[in-house]
Structure formats: structure tokens, C-alpha cells
């Protein structure tokens, strides 16, 4: 699947059930897709975060120096949620404990038709038994449990529930479910799990799309982390534990292309944007001022542009863009920075800087969709959840 300007195009599919999923074989399949699209039209190849896919990305980058490989952002965020759930630190172990208890409630009710029928008599919403392959399944399962809490409690206190205990073949499990549903501590912890993981899940939903969002990734990740810090302002231990895991995942997936795309988003230079503090109370700055971002976008230009003279022209054009010089200083261009999408703005005002505009409009927005690979191909919409 290829994505250009937010439009997804199915290229082809392959039956690889009998093929070893090593780096060489994965790279060969991706090379076929790249050749079909045209190497000059491909800037980014996005795959699963697995080691074999990462190695395949390295093979592709050796052949095509201008192409970036990165792991799927949505998959990375899903792994982050798993990192948090698996954390054995005493201050964070409640996440996994709560999820397992909630999962046991869902499993028991869903696997026993009589219990399921009884639950439906108390609730218009069904319990969700989310697959592990679905992004954010921890959040999805607990979110629905909390939503139907009153129905679960009413069911567990009903005479019908007591009758089912006398007829079930698993009375011990029946009792455990009842104890969990009536346990105030379980619900307090469930609410806390949702509170902590909701910013990550919202970011996951934001990233699991066909739209050209690469320029938004850097800022959105910062906002996600800032929101988590706000939520955990009174719990520095848990805040530090989650911060460490967020940064570890971000460091693995962040590539220079994210920095270049971030620098070229017009709205991040508007007074309306800069005057409002970011999540966490941090004062916003123009993207190019950040030393890490500056290092990244310069590396991206060097990788994408072979001609040193053209690269020098592009750097000068970036300077004019971030400084509002030349045509970029026109009142209409300044006003539209706050309201237009980055792609629309560059289509309208980028003509004066054709080299830079070509990178933004024809290169960065022509990229592989950020998706997770299942047998190297799947419909990413299968993994989407709903946040309410």
C-alpha cells in the first residue's frame, strides 16, 4: 500500500505463507513496490517494528540513499502501552493487574452463554473482548468495562446471578468475577489506568490514518507527554516511569524526516500557536529553534538532496520561511499559516521556493502509510478502535 497526499493506493498482495520472513525476502517484496511506484517518488518506507523488518529497511536504505525507513508509529505506540502494562515496578504494576482482572471478567461472561444473556438484560452495550493484535486493546477492554460498571454491579447482585452460580461448572470463577465487579479498588484502578493511557491511545488513533500527518508527529508526541505529566503531576514516580518508556520508544522511531516535516508546518510559526503554552505548561517555540530538530532536518536535507548547491538553496529557503522573508512575509501568507493545512499552504505559496516546495509537496507527503505489517499486508482499519 502506498500513500500520497493522504490518498491510499493498493499496489499488490502476496501469499507469503510458505516464504521465510527474513530481512532479504521482506526487502525484495518492498523493492518490487518501490520499483512499481518509482524510486524517485518514494521517500519513506514504513513497516512493522520487528527486527527482520528493521533489517529490511536497512537493506533498502543502502540501495536508495534518499529513502527513509521507520517503524509504524501506531505500532510503536501500541508497544508503548504494552511496555507500561508489563512494568513490574510496584508503583506501576497495578496496570497489568487491573487489565488481567478485567479481562477475566470479560472472558467469563462472554464464554458462558447464560451469563452473557443475563448481562444483556442489564446493559444495552456489550462487553468487548479485544484481540491482542488490535491496537490499544488494553485501553479498549477497560474503557468498556468502566462504561458498563453499573450494569455489571446490578447483575452481580441479582438473584439470577446467584442462580447461575448453582448451575455453573466453574463456581470459583463465578465468585471471582463477582468479587471483582463489587471491588471498589478494582474500579478506582481501572479509572486510573484509563486516565494514564488515554493520551497515548488518542495519539495512537491520531497516527492510525491515511492522512499526511508526518509534520504533526513531533508536536503531537510532545503534547502527549505533556498531558501525561499534567495528569501525573502529583505522582512523580509513576510519571518518571512512563516518561522513560515514552522516550525510549520515541528514540527508536524518530527519524530526520520527522524533523524536516515538523519545521515546514506553517501553523507552528503563528502567534496564536506560540502564545498558548503546550500541555505541561511548557512555553512553545518555533520548531527550528530546537537543537535536536535542527540537527534532524539538516540530516534529512543532506540525505534527500544529492547536489550540494541545491541543498544550499533549500537551506536558504527554509531560513526565509521560518523568518517570514520575501513572499513568505505577505499578509495573506502569514494569515493563512494559521488556517490552512501545511500541504495546501505550500501549494499556494511555495512557488517562490520551488526546490523547498518540491520537497514538502512532492516528497514528504508522498510516503508509505504508517501501518503495522501482518504477513506484510493487511487492512489497517481492522485494528482501529473507538475513543469516546
PDB file of C-alpha atoms in Angstrom, residues 72-382:
ATOM      1  CA  UNK A  72       4.992   2.108  12.217  1.00  0.00           C
ATOM      2  CA  UNK A  73       4.040   4.912  14.616  1.00  0.00           C
ATOM      3  CA  UNK A  74       0.732   3.310  15.607  1.00  0.00           C
ATOM      4  CA  UNK A  75       2.517   0.016  16.253  1.00  0.00           C
ATOM      5  CA  UNK A  76       5.178   1.843  18.288  1.00  0.00           C
ATOM      6  CA  UNK A  77       2.504   3.432  20.475  1.00  0.00           C
ATOM      7  CA  UNK A  78       0.826   0.068  20.905  1.00  0.00           C
ATOM      8  CA  UNK A  79       4.157  -1.358  22.065  1.00  0.00           C
ATOM      9  CA  UNK A  80       4.458   1.586  24.457  1.00  0.00           C
ATOM     10  CA  UNK A  81       1.125   0.672  26.030  1.00  0.00           C
ATOM     11  CA  UNK A  82       2.373  -2.894  26.392  1.00  0.00           C
ATOM     12  CA  UNK A  83       5.595  -1.604  27.987  1.00  0.00           C
ATOM     13  CA  UNK A  84       3.520   0.204  30.592  1.00  0.00           C
ATOM     14  CA  UNK A  85       1.303  -2.830  31.172  1.00  0.00           C
ATOM     15  CA  UNK A  86       4.316  -5.115  31.604  1.00  0.00           C
ATOM     16  CA  UNK A  87       6.154  -2.811  34.009  1.00  0.00           C
ATOM     17  CA  UNK A  88       6.880  -4.707  37.223  1.00  0.00           C
ATOM     18  CA  UNK A  89       7.736  -1.650  39.292  1.00  0.00           C
ATOM     19  CA  UNK A  90       5.488  -1.634  42.403  1.00  0.00           C
ATOM     20  CA  UNK A  91       4.164   1.826  41.533  1.00  0.00           C
ATOM     21  CA  UNK A  92       3.009   0.771  38.059  1.00  0.00           C
ATOM     22  CA  UNK A  93       2.294  -2.946  38.375  1.00  0.00           C
ATOM     23  CA  UNK A  94      -1.388  -2.160  39.039  1.00  0.00           C
ATOM     24  CA  UNK A  95      -1.868  -1.566  35.288  1.00  0.00           C
ATOM     25  CA  UNK A  96      -1.241  -5.189  34.335  1.00  0.00           C
ATOM     26  CA  UNK A  97      -3.050  -6.478  37.413  1.00  0.00           C
ATOM     27  CA  UNK A  98      -6.133  -4.390  36.609  1.00  0.00           C
ATOM     28  CA  UNK A  99      -6.143  -5.401  32.960  1.00  0.00           C
ATOM     29  CA  UNK A 100      -5.885  -9.108  33.812  1.00  0.00           C
ATOM     30  CA  UNK A 101      -8.730  -8.884  36.313  1.00  0.00           C
ATOM     31  CA  UNK A 102     -10.889  -7.009  33.839  1.00  0.00           C
ATOM     32  CA  UNK A 103     -10.029  -9.416  31.048  1.00  0.00           C
ATOM     33  CA  UNK A 104     -11.045 -12.350  33.284  1.00  0.00           C
ATOM     34  CA  UNK A 105     -14.457 -10.752  33.871  1.00  0.00           C
ATOM     35  CA  UNK A 106     -14.999 -10.261  30.141  1.00  0.00           C
ATOM     36  CA  UNK A 107     -13.775 -13.750  29.271  1.00  0.00           C
ATOM     37  CA  UNK A 108     -16.004 -15.494  31.796  1.00  0.00           C
ATOM     38  CA  UNK A 109     -19.159 -13.639  30.803  1.00  0.00           C
ATOM     39  CA  UNK A 110     -18.509 -13.901  27.057  1.00  0.00           C
ATOM     40  CA  UNK A 111     -17.668 -17.620  27.263  1.00  0.00           C
ATOM     41  CA  UNK A 112     -20.821 -18.572  29.176  1.00  0.00           C
ATOM     42  CA  UNK A 113     -23.972 -18.028  27.153  1.00  0.00           C
ATOM     43  CA  UNK A 114     -26.233 -17.880  30.210  1.00  0.00           C
ATOM     44  CA  UNK A 115     -24.061 -15.177  31.792  1.00  0.00           C
ATOM     45  CA  UNK A 116     -23.886 -13.290  28.529  1.00  0.00           C
ATOM     46  CA  UNK A 117     -27.653 -13.417  28.137  1.00  0.00           C
ATOM     47  CA  UNK A 118     -28.119 -12.203  31.712  1.00  0.00           C
ATOM     48  CA  UNK A 119     -25.695  -9.331  31.195  1.00  0.00           C
ATOM     49  CA  UNK A 120     -27.573  -8.223  28.069  1.00  0.00           C
ATOM     50  CA  UNK A 121     -30.726  -7.921  30.159  1.00  0.00           C
ATOM     51  CA  UNK A 122     -28.940  -5.298  32.266  1.00  0.00           C
ATOM     52  CA  UNK A 123     -26.975  -3.475  29.563  1.00  0.00           C
ATOM     53  CA  UNK A 124     -27.576  -2.219  26.035  1.00  0.00           C
ATOM     54  CA  UNK A 125     -23.816  -2.267  25.455  1.00  0.00           C
ATOM     55  CA  UNK A 126     -21.832  -5.466  25.036  1.00  0.00           C
ATOM     56  CA  UNK A 127     -18.528  -6.244  26.700  1.00  0.00           C
ATOM     57  CA  UNK A 128     -15.572  -6.019  24.339  1.00  0.00           C
ATOM     58  CA  UNK A 129     -13.229  -8.969  24.019  1.00  0.00           C
ATOM     59  CA  UNK A 130     -10.461  -7.235  22.109  1.00  0.00           C
ATOM     60  CA  UNK A 131      -7.801  -9.176  20.238  1.00  0.00           C
ATOM     61  CA  UNK A 132      -4.162  -8.675  21.172  1.00  0.00           C
ATOM     62  CA  UNK A 133      -3.449  -7.734  17.552  1.00  0.00           C
ATOM     63  CA  UNK A 134      -5.783  -4.764  17.839  1.00  0.00           C
ATOM     64  CA  UNK A 135      -4.025  -1.521  18.637  1.00  0.00           C
ATOM     65  CA  UNK A 136      -4.740  -0.276  22.161  1.00  0.00           C
ATOM     66  CA  UNK A 137      -6.588  -3.400  23.258  1.00  0.00           C
ATOM     67  CA  UNK A 138      -5.751  -2.782  26.941  1.00  0.00           C
ATOM     68  CA  UNK A 139      -7.485   0.591  26.815  1.00  0.00           C
ATOM     69  CA  UNK A 140     -10.460  -0.660  24.797  1.00  0.00           C
ATOM     70  CA  UNK A 141     -11.296  -3.520  27.184  1.00  0.00           C
ATOM     71  CA  UNK A 142     -11.070  -1.448  30.368  1.00  0.00           C
ATOM     72  CA  UNK A 143     -12.851   1.554  28.863  1.00  0.00           C
ATOM     73  CA  UNK A 144     -15.916  -0.538  28.062  1.00  0.00           C
ATOM     74  CA  UNK A 145     -15.864  -2.207  31.493  1.00  0.00           C
ATOM     75  CA  UNK A 146     -15.931   1.180  33.198  1.00  0.00           C
ATOM     76  CA  UNK A 147     -18.756   2.316  30.929  1.00  0.00           C
ATOM     77  CA  UNK A 148     -20.966  -0.647  31.884  1.00  0.00           C
ATOM     78  CA  UNK A 149     -19.934  -0.736  35.543  1.00  0.00           C
ATOM     79  CA  UNK A 150     -23.452  -0.058  36.863  1.00  0.00           C
ATOM     80  CA  UNK A 151     -24.871  -2.880  34.745  1.00  0.00           C
ATOM     81  CA  UNK A 152     -22.200  -5.307  35.932  1.00  0.00           C
ATOM     82  CA  UNK A 153     -22.822  -4.442  39.578  1.00  0.00           C
ATOM     83  CA  UNK A 154     -26.585  -4.842  39.173  1.00  0.00           C
ATOM     84  CA  UNK A 155     -26.071  -8.205  37.507  1.00  0.00           C
ATOM     85  CA  UNK A 156     -23.660  -9.448  40.192  1.00  0.00           C
ATOM     86  CA  UNK A 157     -26.184  -8.568  42.920  1.00  0.00           C
ATOM     87  CA  UNK A 158     -29.171 -10.108  41.152  1.00  0.00           C
ATOM     88  CA  UNK A 159     -30.960 -13.324  42.080  1.00  0.00           C
ATOM     89  CA  UNK A 160     -30.398 -14.613  38.546  1.00  0.00           C
ATOM     90  CA  UNK A 161     -26.632 -14.326  39.039  1.00  0.00           C
ATOM     91  CA  UNK A 162     -26.863 -16.315  42.268  1.00  0.00           C
ATOM     92  CA  UNK A 163     -28.940 -18.939  40.480  1.00  0.00           C
ATOM     93  CA  UNK A 164     -26.338 -19.234  37.718  1.00  0.00           C
ATOM     94  CA  UNK A 165     -23.706 -19.954  40.365  1.00  0.00           C
ATOM     95  CA  UNK A 166     -25.599 -23.053  41.448  1.00  0.00           C
ATOM     96  CA  UNK A 167     -25.762 -24.331  37.869  1.00  0.00           C
ATOM     97  CA  UNK A 168     -22.312 -23.411  36.600  1.00  0.00           C
ATOM     98  CA  UNK A 169     -19.453 -25.874  36.264  1.00  0.00           C
ATOM     99  CA  UNK A 170     -16.982 -23.206  37.400  1.00  0.00           C
ATOM    100  CA  UNK A 171     -18.333 -21.732  40.675  1.00  0.00           C
ATOM    101  CA  UNK A 172     -14.889 -20.484  41.737  1.00  0.00           C
ATOM    102  CA  UNK A 173     -14.539 -18.384  38.565  1.00  0.00           C
ATOM    103  CA  UNK A 174     -18.108 -17.186  39.044  1.00  0.00           C
ATOM    104  CA  UNK A 175     -17.222 -15.957  42.544  1.00  0.00           C
ATOM    105  CA  UNK A 176     -14.027 -14.261  41.336  1.00  0.00           C
ATOM    106  CA  UNK A 177     -15.987 -12.327  38.714  1.00  0.00           C
ATOM    107  CA  UNK A 178     -18.484 -11.202  41.342  1.00  0.00           C
ATOM    108  CA  UNK A 179     -15.718 -10.177  43.739  1.00  0.00           C
ATOM    109  CA  UNK A 180     -14.002  -8.164  41.013  1.00  0.00           C
ATOM    110  CA  UNK A 181     -17.187  -6.406  39.911  1.00  0.00           C
ATOM    111  CA  UNK A 182     -18.043  -5.446  43.505  1.00  0.00           C
ATOM    112  CA  UNK A 183     -14.488  -4.388  44.372  1.00  0.00           C
ATOM    113  CA  UNK A 184     -14.232  -0.589  44.666  1.00  0.00           C
ATOM    114  CA  UNK A 185     -10.444  -0.790  44.465  1.00  0.00           C
ATOM    115  CA  UNK A 186     -10.662  -2.509  41.065  1.00  0.00           C
ATOM    116  CA  UNK A 187     -12.784   0.325  39.689  1.00  0.00           C
ATOM    117  CA  UNK A 188     -10.511   3.006  41.151  1.00  0.00           C
ATOM    118  CA  UNK A 189      -7.531   1.375  39.494  1.00  0.00           C
ATOM    119  CA  UNK A 190      -9.441   0.962  36.227  1.00  0.00           C
ATOM    120  CA  UNK A 191     -10.205   4.682  36.167  1.00  0.00           C
ATOM    121  CA  UNK A 192      -6.551   5.404  36.868  1.00  0.00           C
ATOM    122  CA  UNK A 193      -5.373   3.123  34.055  1.00  0.00           C
ATOM    123  CA  UNK A 194      -7.678   4.933  31.620  1.00  0.00           C
ATOM    124  CA  UNK A 195      -6.513   8.317  32.855  1.00  0.00           C
ATOM    125  CA  UNK A 196      -2.854   7.418  32.314  1.00  0.00           C
ATOM    126  CA  UNK A 197      -3.210   5.663  28.973  1.00  0.00           C
ATOM    127  CA  UNK A 198      -5.860   7.845  27.310  1.00  0.00           C
ATOM    128  CA  UNK A 199      -3.312  10.384  25.938  1.00  0.00           C
ATOM    129  CA  UNK A 200      -1.346   7.516  24.381  1.00  0.00           C
ATOM    130  CA  UNK A 201      -4.469   5.946  22.930  1.00  0.00           C
ATOM    131  CA  UNK A 202      -5.575   9.292  21.462  1.00  0.00           C
ATOM    132  CA  UNK A 203      -2.146   9.654  19.859  1.00  0.00           C
ATOM    133  CA  UNK A 204      -2.443   6.101  18.549  1.00  0.00           C
ATOM    134  CA  UNK A 205      -5.787   6.928  16.955  1.00  0.00           C
ATOM    135  CA  UNK A 206      -4.329  10.127  15.503  1.00  0.00           C
ATOM    136  CA  UNK A 207      -1.478   8.207  13.881  1.00  0.00           C
ATOM    137  CA  UNK A 208      -3.542   5.312  12.504  1.00  0.00           C
ATOM    138  CA  UNK A 209      -4.722   7.153   9.393  1.00  0.00           C
ATOM    139  CA  UNK A 210      -4.121   7.565   5.672  1.00  0.00           C
ATOM    140  CA  UNK A 211      -3.810  11.345   6.047  1.00  0.00           C
ATOM    141  CA  UNK A 212      -0.400  13.052   5.624  1.00  0.00           C
ATOM    142  CA  UNK A 213       0.358  13.687   9.302  1.00  0.00           C
ATOM    143  CA  UNK A 214       4.134  13.307   9.348  1.00  0.00           C
ATOM    144  CA  UNK A 215       4.650  17.017  10.041  1.00  0.00           C
ATOM    145  CA  UNK A 216       2.401  16.769  13.103  1.00  0.00           C
ATOM    146  CA  UNK A 217       4.105  13.780  14.726  1.00  0.00           C
ATOM    147  CA  UNK A 218       6.845  15.653  16.587  1.00  0.00           C
ATOM    148  CA  UNK A 219       4.471  18.196  18.149  1.00  0.00           C
ATOM    149  CA  UNK A 220       1.774  15.634  18.928  1.00  0.00           C
ATOM    150  CA  UNK A 221       4.268  13.411  20.749  1.00  0.00           C
ATOM    151  CA  UNK A 222       5.375  16.393  22.839  1.00  0.00           C
ATOM    152  CA  UNK A 223       1.741  17.210  23.615  1.00  0.00           C
ATOM    153  CA  UNK A 224       1.049  13.611  24.583  1.00  0.00           C
ATOM    154  CA  UNK A 225       3.964  13.574  27.005  1.00  0.00           C
ATOM    155  CA  UNK A 226       2.980  16.975  28.407  1.00  0.00           C
ATOM    156  CA  UNK A 227      -0.576  15.778  29.019  1.00  0.00           C
ATOM    157  CA  UNK A 228       0.703  12.705  30.854  1.00  0.00           C
ATOM    158  CA  UNK A 229       2.891  14.952  33.020  1.00  0.00           C
ATOM    159  CA  UNK A 230      -0.139  17.103  33.861  1.00  0.00           C
ATOM    160  CA  UNK A 231      -2.183  14.045  34.801  1.00  0.00           C
ATOM    161  CA  UNK A 232       0.596  12.632  36.977  1.00  0.00           C
ATOM    162  CA  UNK A 233       1.792  15.908  38.492  1.00  0.00           C
ATOM    163  CA  UNK A 234       1.088  14.525  41.976  1.00  0.00           C
ATOM    164  CA  UNK A 235       2.735  11.174  41.303  1.00  0.00           C
ATOM    165  CA  UNK A 236       6.345  11.831  40.198  1.00  0.00           C
ATOM    166  CA  UNK A 237       7.407   8.182  40.483  1.00  0.00           C
ATOM    167  CA  UNK A 238       4.810   6.902  38.011  1.00  0.00           C
ATOM    168  CA  UNK A 239       5.372   9.971  35.834  1.00  0.00           C
ATOM    169  CA  UNK A 240       9.093   9.212  35.589  1.00  0.00           C
ATOM    170  CA  UNK A 241       8.442   5.541  34.821  1.00  0.00           C
ATOM    171  CA  UNK A 242       6.117   6.381  31.936  1.00  0.00           C
ATOM    172  CA  UNK A 243       8.356   9.209  30.719  1.00  0.00           C
ATOM    173  CA  UNK A 244      11.282   6.786  30.464  1.00  0.00           C
ATOM    174  CA  UNK A 245       9.235   4.374  28.371  1.00  0.00           C
ATOM    175  CA  UNK A 246       7.855   7.071  26.088  1.00  0.00           C
ATOM    176  CA  UNK A 247      11.315   8.490  25.416  1.00  0.00           C
ATOM    177  CA  UNK A 248      12.779   5.018  24.822  1.00  0.00           C
ATOM    178  CA  UNK A 249      10.152   4.242  22.165  1.00  0.00           C
ATOM    179  CA  UNK A 250      10.402   7.710  20.595  1.00  0.00           C
ATOM    180  CA  UNK A 251      14.184   7.466  20.305  1.00  0.00           C
ATOM    181  CA  UNK A 252      13.806   4.195  18.407  1.00  0.00           C
ATOM    182  CA  UNK A 253      11.309   5.524  15.868  1.00  0.00           C
ATOM    183  CA  UNK A 254      12.265   9.194  15.431  1.00  0.00           C
ATOM    184  CA  UNK A 255      13.990   9.867  12.104  1.00  0.00           C
ATOM    185  CA  UNK A 256      15.331  13.080  10.486  1.00  0.00           C
ATOM    186  CA  UNK A 257      12.318  13.172   8.159  1.00  0.00           C
ATOM    187  CA  UNK A 258      10.048  13.855  11.146  1.00  0.00           C
ATOM    188  CA  UNK A 259      12.178  16.898  11.976  1.00  0.00           C
ATOM    189  CA  UNK A 260      12.141  18.266   8.419  1.00  0.00           C
ATOM    190  CA  UNK A 261       8.384  17.827   8.093  1.00  0.00           C
ATOM    191  CA  UNK A 262       7.891  19.451  11.514  1.00  0.00           C
ATOM    192  CA  UNK A 263       9.936  22.512  10.557  1.00  0.00           C
ATOM    193  CA  UNK A 264       7.848  23.018   7.402  1.00  0.00           C
ATOM    194  CA  UNK A 265       4.407  23.142   9.071  1.00  0.00           C
ATOM    195  CA  UNK A 266       3.285  26.803   8.748  1.00  0.00           C
ATOM    196  CA  UNK A 267       0.953  26.932  11.771  1.00  0.00           C
ATOM    197  CA  UNK A 268       3.820  26.289  14.184  1.00  0.00           C
ATOM    198  CA  UNK A 269       5.147  29.804  13.430  1.00  0.00           C
ATOM    199  CA  UNK A 270       1.922  31.708  14.111  1.00  0.00           C
ATOM    200  CA  UNK A 271       1.465  33.996  17.105  1.00  0.00           C
ATOM    201  CA  UNK A 272      -1.769  32.228  18.017  1.00  0.00           C
ATOM    202  CA  UNK A 273       0.102  28.938  18.308  1.00  0.00           C
ATOM    203  CA  UNK A 274       3.234  30.226  20.012  1.00  0.00           C
ATOM    204  CA  UNK A 275       1.352  32.343  22.562  1.00  0.00           C
ATOM    205  CA  UNK A 276      -0.522  29.365  24.013  1.00  0.00           C
ATOM    206  CA  UNK A 277       1.516  27.124  26.335  1.00  0.00           C
ATOM    207  CA  UNK A 278       1.784  23.476  25.401  1.00  0.00           C
ATOM    208  CA  UNK A 279       0.483  20.638  27.568  1.00  0.00           C
ATOM    209  CA  UNK A 280       2.526  20.535  30.734  1.00  0.00           C
ATOM    210  CA  UNK A 281       2.761  24.340  30.788  1.00  0.00           C
ATOM    211  CA  UNK A 282       5.832  24.380  28.540  1.00  0.00           C
ATOM    212  CA  UNK A 283       6.357  27.559  26.514  1.00  0.00           C
ATOM    213  CA  UNK A 284       6.141  26.851  22.804  1.00  0.00           C
ATOM    214  CA  UNK A 285       9.000  27.728  20.481  1.00  0.00           C
ATOM    215  CA  UNK A 286       9.383  27.754  16.729  1.00  0.00           C
ATOM    216  CA  UNK A 287      10.396  24.255  15.595  1.00  0.00           C
ATOM    217  CA  UNK A 288      13.730  25.213  14.012  1.00  0.00           C
ATOM    218  CA  UNK A 289      14.983  26.681  17.313  1.00  0.00           C
ATOM    219  CA  UNK A 290      15.148  23.226  18.915  1.00  0.00           C
ATOM    220  CA  UNK A 291      18.698  21.864  18.564  1.00  0.00           C
ATOM    221  CA  UNK A 292      17.532  18.267  18.095  1.00  0.00           C
ATOM    222  CA  UNK A 293      15.083  19.318  15.387  1.00  0.00           C
ATOM    223  CA  UNK A 294      17.718  21.449  13.671  1.00  0.00           C
ATOM    224  CA  UNK A 295      20.172  18.558  13.593  1.00  0.00           C
ATOM    225  CA  UNK A 296      17.467  16.278  12.219  1.00  0.00           C
ATOM    226  CA  UNK A 297      16.201  18.464   9.394  1.00  0.00           C
ATOM    227  CA  UNK A 298      19.739  19.230   8.219  1.00  0.00           C
ATOM    228  CA  UNK A 299      20.455  15.484   8.097  1.00  0.00           C
ATOM    229  CA  UNK A 300      17.233  14.935   6.151  1.00  0.00           C
ATOM    230  CA  UNK A 301      18.154  17.540   3.527  1.00  0.00           C
ATOM    231  CA  UNK A 302      21.622  16.040   3.152  1.00  0.00           C
ATOM    232  CA  UNK A 303      20.108  12.584   2.645  1.00  0.00           C
ATOM    233  CA  UNK A 304      17.392  13.648   0.218  1.00  0.00           C
ATOM    234  CA  UNK A 305      19.316  16.182  -1.897  1.00  0.00           C
ATOM    235  CA  UNK A 306      22.483  14.946  -3.604  1.00  0.00           C
ATOM    236  CA  UNK A 307      23.521  18.240  -5.228  1.00  0.00           C
ATOM    237  CA  UNK A 308      25.270  20.408  -2.573  1.00  0.00           C
ATOM    238  CA  UNK A 309      24.336  23.610  -4.421  1.00  0.00           C
ATOM    239  CA  UNK A 310      20.659  22.667  -4.435  1.00  0.00           C
ATOM    240  CA  UNK A 311      20.900  21.730  -0.754  1.00  0.00           C
ATOM    241  CA  UNK A 312      22.343  25.183  -0.007  1.00  0.00           C
ATOM    242  CA  UNK A 313      19.435  26.810  -1.866  1.00  0.00           C
ATOM    243  CA  UNK A 314      16.941  24.768   0.151  1.00  0.00           C
ATOM    244  CA  UNK A 315      18.559  25.754   3.447  1.00  0.00           C
ATOM    245  CA  UNK A 316      18.312  29.425   2.431  1.00  0.00           C
ATOM    246  CA  UNK A 317      14.665  28.963   1.507  1.00  0.00           C
ATOM    247  CA  UNK A 318      13.986  27.376   4.895  1.00  0.00           C
ATOM    248  CA  UNK A 319      15.622  30.403   6.504  1.00  0.00           C
ATOM    249  CA  UNK A 320      13.275  32.710   4.576  1.00  0.00           C
ATOM    250  CA  UNK A 321      10.278  30.566   5.521  1.00  0.00           C
ATOM    251  CA  UNK A 322      10.952  30.464   9.269  1.00  0.00           C
ATOM    252  CA  UNK A 323      11.827  34.191   9.270  1.00  0.00           C
ATOM    253  CA  UNK A 324       8.827  35.346   7.193  1.00  0.00           C
ATOM    254  CA  UNK A 325      11.011  36.892   4.497  1.00  0.00           C
ATOM    255  CA  UNK A 326      10.210  37.540   0.843  1.00  0.00           C
ATOM    256  CA  UNK A 327       6.861  36.209  -0.380  1.00  0.00           C
ATOM    257  CA  UNK A 328       6.516  34.394   2.932  1.00  0.00           C
ATOM    258  CA  UNK A 329       6.033  37.803   4.592  1.00  0.00           C
ATOM    259  CA  UNK A 330       2.977  38.710   2.511  1.00  0.00           C
ATOM    260  CA  UNK A 331      -0.076  39.370   4.746  1.00  0.00           C
ATOM    261  CA  UNK A 332      -2.104  36.617   3.068  1.00  0.00           C
ATOM    262  CA  UNK A 333       0.671  34.067   3.545  1.00  0.00           C
ATOM    263  CA  UNK A 334       1.051  34.997   7.215  1.00  0.00           C
ATOM    264  CA  UNK A 335      -2.718  34.870   7.844  1.00  0.00           C
ATOM    265  CA  UNK A 336      -3.191  31.550   6.071  1.00  0.00           C
ATOM    266  CA  UNK A 337      -0.483  29.874   8.145  1.00  0.00           C
ATOM    267  CA  UNK A 338      -2.988  29.592  10.979  1.00  0.00           C
ATOM    268  CA  UNK A 339      -5.896  28.193   8.962  1.00  0.00           C
ATOM    269  CA  UNK A 340      -4.575  26.145   6.034  1.00  0.00           C
ATOM    270  CA  UNK A 341      -3.158  22.655   6.125  1.00  0.00           C
ATOM    271  CA  UNK A 342       0.576  22.519   5.509  1.00  0.00           C
ATOM    272  CA  UNK A 343       0.098  20.879   2.115  1.00  0.00           C
ATOM    273  CA  UNK A 344      -2.457  23.468   0.927  1.00  0.00           C
ATOM    274  CA  UNK A 345      -0.325  26.347   2.169  1.00  0.00           C
ATOM    275  CA  UNK A 346       2.758  25.131   0.337  1.00  0.00           C
ATOM    276  CA  UNK A 347       0.775  24.546  -2.847  1.00  0.00           C
ATOM    277  CA  UNK A 348      -0.384  28.159  -2.705  1.00  0.00           C
ATOM    278  CA  UNK A 349       2.718  29.998  -1.505  1.00  0.00           C
ATOM    279  CA  UNK A 350       5.600  27.644  -2.236  1.00  0.00           C
ATOM    280  CA  UNK A 351       6.094  28.678  -5.854  1.00  0.00           C
ATOM    281  CA  UNK A 352       8.711  31.257  -4.904  1.00  0.00           C
ATOM    282  CA  UNK A 353      10.794  28.477  -3.335  1.00  0.00           C
ATOM    283  CA  UNK A 354      10.408  25.654  -5.892  1.00  0.00           C
ATOM    284  CA  UNK A 355      13.204  23.488  -4.525  1.00  0.00           C
ATOM    285  CA  UNK A 356      11.857  23.551  -0.976  1.00  0.00           C
ATOM    286  CA  UNK A 357       8.251  23.282  -2.139  1.00  0.00           C
ATOM    287  CA  UNK A 358       9.158  20.191  -4.156  1.00  0.00           C
ATOM    288  CA  UNK A 359      10.435  18.526  -1.000  1.00  0.00           C
ATOM    289  CA  UNK A 360       7.346  19.439   1.022  1.00  0.00           C
ATOM    290  CA  UNK A 361       4.631  18.822  -1.558  1.00  0.00           C
ATOM    291  CA  UNK A 362       6.112  16.183  -3.833  1.00  0.00           C
ATOM    292  CA  UNK A 363       8.395  14.307  -1.460  1.00  0.00           C
ATOM    293  CA  UNK A 364       7.445  14.400   2.199  1.00  0.00           C
ATOM    294  CA  UNK A 365       3.725  13.968   1.546  1.00  0.00           C
ATOM    295  CA  UNK A 366       4.406  11.073  -0.840  1.00  0.00           C
ATOM    296  CA  UNK A 367       5.147   8.350   1.639  1.00  0.00           C
ATOM    297  CA  UNK A 368       4.197   4.879   2.647  1.00  0.00           C
ATOM    298  CA  UNK A 369       1.287   4.714   5.065  1.00  0.00           C
ATOM    299  CA  UNK A 370       2.226   4.229   8.686  1.00  0.00           C
ATOM    300  CA  UNK A 371       0.930   0.732   9.273  1.00  0.00           C
ATOM    301  CA  UNK A 372       1.711  -2.492  11.022  1.00  0.00           C
ATOM    302  CA  UNK A 373       2.641  -5.476   8.930  1.00  0.00           C
ATOM    303  CA  UNK A 374       0.798  -8.746   9.318  1.00  0.00           C
ATOM    304  CA  UNK A 375       2.140 -11.202   6.782  1.00  0.00           C
ATOM    305  CA  UNK A 376       3.438  -7.951   5.214  1.00  0.00           C
ATOM    306  CA  UNK A 377      -0.011  -6.803   4.185  1.00  0.00           C
ATOM    307  CA  UNK A 378      -3.342  -6.137   5.881  1.00  0.00           C
ATOM    308  CA  UNK A 379      -6.151  -3.642   6.141  1.00  0.00           C
ATOM    309  CA  UNK A 380      -5.085  -1.193   8.870  1.00  0.00           C
ATOM    310  CA  UNK A 381      -8.714  -0.378   9.618  1.00  0.00           C
ATOM    311  CA  UNK A 382      -9.058  -3.806  11.219  1.00  0.00           C
TER     312      UNK A 382
END
